[in-house]
Coordinates of C-alpha atoms in Angstrom, one line a residue:
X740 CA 10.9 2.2 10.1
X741 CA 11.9 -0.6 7.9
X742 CA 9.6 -3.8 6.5
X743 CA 11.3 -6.8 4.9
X744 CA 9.7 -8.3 2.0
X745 CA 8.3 -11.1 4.2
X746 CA 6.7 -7.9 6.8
X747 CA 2.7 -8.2 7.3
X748 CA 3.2 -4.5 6.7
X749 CA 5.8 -4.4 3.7
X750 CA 2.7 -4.8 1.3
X751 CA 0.7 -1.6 2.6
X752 CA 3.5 0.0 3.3
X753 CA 4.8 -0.5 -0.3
X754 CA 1.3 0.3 -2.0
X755 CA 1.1 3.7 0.1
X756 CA 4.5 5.0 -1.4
X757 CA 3.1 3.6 -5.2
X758 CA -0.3 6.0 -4.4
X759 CA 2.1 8.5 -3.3
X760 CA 4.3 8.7 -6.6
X761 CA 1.4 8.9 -8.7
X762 CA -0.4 11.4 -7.2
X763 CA 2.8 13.6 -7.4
X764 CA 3.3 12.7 -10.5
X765 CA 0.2 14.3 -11.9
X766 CA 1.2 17.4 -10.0
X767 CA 3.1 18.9 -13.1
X768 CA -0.2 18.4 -15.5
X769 CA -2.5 20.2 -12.6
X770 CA -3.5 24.0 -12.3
X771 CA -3.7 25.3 -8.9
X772 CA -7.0 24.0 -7.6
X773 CA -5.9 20.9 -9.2
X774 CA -2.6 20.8 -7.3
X775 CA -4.5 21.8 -4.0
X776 CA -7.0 18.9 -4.5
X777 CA -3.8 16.2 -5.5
X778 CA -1.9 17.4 -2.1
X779 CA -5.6 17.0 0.2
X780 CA -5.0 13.5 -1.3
X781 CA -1.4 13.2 -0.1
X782 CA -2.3 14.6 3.6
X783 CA -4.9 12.0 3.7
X784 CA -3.2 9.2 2.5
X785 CA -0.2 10.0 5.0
X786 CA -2.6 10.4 7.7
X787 CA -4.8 7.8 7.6
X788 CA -1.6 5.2 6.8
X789 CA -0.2 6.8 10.1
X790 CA -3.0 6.4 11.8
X791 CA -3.5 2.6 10.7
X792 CA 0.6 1.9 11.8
X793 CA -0.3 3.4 14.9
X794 CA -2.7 0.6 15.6
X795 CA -0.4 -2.2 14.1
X796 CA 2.5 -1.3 16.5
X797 CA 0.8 -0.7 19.7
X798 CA 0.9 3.4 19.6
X799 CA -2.5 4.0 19.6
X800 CA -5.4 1.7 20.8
X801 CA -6.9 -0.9 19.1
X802 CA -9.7 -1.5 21.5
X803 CA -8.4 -4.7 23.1
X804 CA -8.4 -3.2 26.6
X805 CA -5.9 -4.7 29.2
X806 CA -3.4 -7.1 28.6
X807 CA -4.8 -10.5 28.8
X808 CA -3.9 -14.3 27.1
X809 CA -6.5 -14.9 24.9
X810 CA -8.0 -17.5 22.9
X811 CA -7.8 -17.1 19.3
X812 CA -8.8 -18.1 15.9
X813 CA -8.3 -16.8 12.8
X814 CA -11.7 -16.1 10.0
X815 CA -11.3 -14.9 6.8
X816 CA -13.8 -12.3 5.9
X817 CA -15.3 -12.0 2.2
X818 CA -18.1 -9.1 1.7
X819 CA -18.9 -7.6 -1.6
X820 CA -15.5 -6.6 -2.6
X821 CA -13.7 -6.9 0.5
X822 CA -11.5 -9.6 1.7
X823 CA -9.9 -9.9 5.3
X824 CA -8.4 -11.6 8.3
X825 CA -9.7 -11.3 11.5
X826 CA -9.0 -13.2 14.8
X827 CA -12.1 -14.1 16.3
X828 CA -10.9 -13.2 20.3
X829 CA -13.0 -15.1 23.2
X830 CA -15.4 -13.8 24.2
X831 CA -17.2 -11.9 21.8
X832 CA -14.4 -9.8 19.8
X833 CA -13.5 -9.4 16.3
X834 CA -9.6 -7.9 16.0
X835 CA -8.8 -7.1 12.1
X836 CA -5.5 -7.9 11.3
X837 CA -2.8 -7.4 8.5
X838 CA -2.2 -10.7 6.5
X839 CA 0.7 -12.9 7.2
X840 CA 1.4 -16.3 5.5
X841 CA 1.3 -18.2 9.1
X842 CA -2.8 -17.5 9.3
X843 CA -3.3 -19.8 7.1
X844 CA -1.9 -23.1 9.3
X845 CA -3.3 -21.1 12.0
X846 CA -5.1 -23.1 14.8
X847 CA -7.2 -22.4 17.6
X848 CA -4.5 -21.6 20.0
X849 CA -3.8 -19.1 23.0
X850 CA -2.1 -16.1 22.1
X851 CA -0.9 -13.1 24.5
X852 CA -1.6 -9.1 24.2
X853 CA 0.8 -6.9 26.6
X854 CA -1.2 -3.9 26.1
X855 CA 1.1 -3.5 22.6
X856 CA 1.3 -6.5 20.9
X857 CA -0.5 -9.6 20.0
X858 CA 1.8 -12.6 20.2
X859 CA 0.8 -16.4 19.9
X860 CA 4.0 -18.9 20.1
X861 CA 5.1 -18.6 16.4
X862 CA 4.4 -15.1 15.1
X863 CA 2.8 -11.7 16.2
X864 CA -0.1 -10.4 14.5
X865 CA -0.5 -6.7 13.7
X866 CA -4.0 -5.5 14.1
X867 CA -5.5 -3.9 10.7
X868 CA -8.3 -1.8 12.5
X869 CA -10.1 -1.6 15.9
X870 CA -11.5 -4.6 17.6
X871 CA -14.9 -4.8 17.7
X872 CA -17.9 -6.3 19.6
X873 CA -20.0 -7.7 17.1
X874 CA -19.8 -10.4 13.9
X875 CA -18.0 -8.7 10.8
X876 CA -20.5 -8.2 7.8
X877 CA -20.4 -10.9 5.1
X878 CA -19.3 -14.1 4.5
X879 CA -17.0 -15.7 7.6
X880 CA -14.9 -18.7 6.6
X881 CA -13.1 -20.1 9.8
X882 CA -9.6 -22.1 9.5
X883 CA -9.7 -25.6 9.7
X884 CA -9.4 -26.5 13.1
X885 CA -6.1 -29.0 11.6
X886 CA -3.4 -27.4 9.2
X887 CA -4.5 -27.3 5.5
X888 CA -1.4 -29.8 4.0
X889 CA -1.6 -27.3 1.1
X890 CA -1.4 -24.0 2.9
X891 CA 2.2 -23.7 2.2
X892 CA 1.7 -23.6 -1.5
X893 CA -1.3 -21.8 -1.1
X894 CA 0.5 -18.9 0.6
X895 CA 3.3 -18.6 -1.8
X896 CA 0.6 -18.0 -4.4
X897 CA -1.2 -15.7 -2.1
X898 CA 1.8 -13.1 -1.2
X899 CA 2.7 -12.7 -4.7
X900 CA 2.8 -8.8 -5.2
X901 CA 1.2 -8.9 -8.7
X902 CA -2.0 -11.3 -7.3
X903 CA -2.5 -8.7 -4.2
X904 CA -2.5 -5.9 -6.7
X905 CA -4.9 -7.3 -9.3
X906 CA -7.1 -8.5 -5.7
X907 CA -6.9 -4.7 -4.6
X908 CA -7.4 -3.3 -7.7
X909 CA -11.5 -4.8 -7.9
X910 CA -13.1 -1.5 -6.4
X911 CA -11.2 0.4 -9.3
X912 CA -14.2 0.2 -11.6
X913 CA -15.4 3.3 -9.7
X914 CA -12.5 5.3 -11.1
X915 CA -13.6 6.3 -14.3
X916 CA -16.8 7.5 -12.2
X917 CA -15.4 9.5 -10.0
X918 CA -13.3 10.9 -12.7
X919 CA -16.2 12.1 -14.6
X920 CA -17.4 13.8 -11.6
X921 CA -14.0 15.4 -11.2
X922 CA -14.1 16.9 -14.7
X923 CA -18.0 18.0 -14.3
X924 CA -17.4 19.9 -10.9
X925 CA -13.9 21.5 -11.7
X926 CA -14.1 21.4 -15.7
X927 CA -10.7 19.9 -17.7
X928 CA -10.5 18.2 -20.6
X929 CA -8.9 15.1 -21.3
X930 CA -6.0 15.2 -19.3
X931 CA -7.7 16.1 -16.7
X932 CA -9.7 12.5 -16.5
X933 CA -7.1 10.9 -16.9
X934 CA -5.2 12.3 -14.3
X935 CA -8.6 11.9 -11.6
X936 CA -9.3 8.2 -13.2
X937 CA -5.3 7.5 -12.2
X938 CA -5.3 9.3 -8.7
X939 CA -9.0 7.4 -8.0
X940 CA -7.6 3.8 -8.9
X941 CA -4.3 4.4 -6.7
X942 CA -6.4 5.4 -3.8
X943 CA -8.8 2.4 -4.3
X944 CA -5.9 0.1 -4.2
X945 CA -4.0 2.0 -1.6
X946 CA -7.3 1.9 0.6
X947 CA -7.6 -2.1 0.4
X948 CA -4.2 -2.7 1.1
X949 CA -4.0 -0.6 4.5
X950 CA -7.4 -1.8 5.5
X951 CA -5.2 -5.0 5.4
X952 CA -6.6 -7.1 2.5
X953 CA -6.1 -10.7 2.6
X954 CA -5.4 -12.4 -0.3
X955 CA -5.8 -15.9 0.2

């Protein structure tokens, strides 16, 4: 399986395999319930990015049910720490989907789902989650229903690596936290913290970015 730079899925895919390298690389520093907790983080970092791919490609079901054309829009969702695109499907349905440059010149316009994939005329759209039946939480900020003139500078700004990281990287003030809480169930010293606080932050980040974070 292989993502250009310019994938909607090059980004998470990218992140998972940073997460991944760190967690291994505390492996060496770890005692044996240390190494057993740092490879439960592995399995479930493979897993769920598995699962999420699944849903992006069509091999597992993302809830839209049969295949249909449907009317689309695209709504950018901002809730406490959270930022993401979703296509707001008539009638009724929310679909969550991985950011791609084109959303933001994205129009109300009729798009078709064969079951697998969402197409409209100009791009496909990988869903980021299961559709749902009710409003996202948070703040919902709809696309203009003309172009933005400047969403072509805006999205060169937006699908800078180092911008989505520093976006992703908000929920990592829990790190230390969790850290602590590391250290005080399984003991360790300083090393120990460190190593948590670094595997803690990675899986922060890693969880925004294959939630599908949208950085725009």
């Amino acid at each position: 399986m292989r993502f250009g730079p310019g994938h909607p899925l090059a980004y998470p895919v990218a992140v998972t395999i940073g997460a991944l390298a760190i967690t291994a690389a505390w492996a060496p520093f770890a005692d044996t319930d240390q190494r057993a907790a740092l490879a439960t983080v592995a399995l479930a970092i493979v897993g769920y990015t598995g699962f999420q791919l699944g849903i992006a490609l069509g091999l597992l079901p993302n809830g839209l049910g049969p295949a249909a054309e449907v009317d689309i829009k695209r709504t950018r969702q901002e809730h406490r720490l959270v930022s993401r695109s979703w296509l707001e499907i008539t009638p009724a349905t929310w679909l969550p989907v991985y950011f791609d440059p084109a959303l933001l010149t994205l129009t109300e316009t009729t798009a078709e789902y064969t079951g697998r994939a969402l197409r409209t005329t100009e791009l496909r759209l990988y869903p980021s989650g299961r559709a749902r039946g009710t409003e996202p939480p948070g703040r919902l900020i709809d696309n203009p229903s003309r172009p933005d003139p400047e969403a072509s500078a805006l999205a060169t700004d937006a699908t800078r690596p180092t911008r989505r990281l520093l976006l992703d990287a908000q929920s990592t003030v829990a790190a230390p936290f969790a850290a602590l809480l590391w250290v005080y169930i399984d003991g360790g010293g300083l090393v120990t913290f460190l190593g948590a606080a670094c595997v803690a932050a990675a899986v922060t980040v890693w969880l925004a970015a294959v939630r599908g974070s949208d950085p725009s």
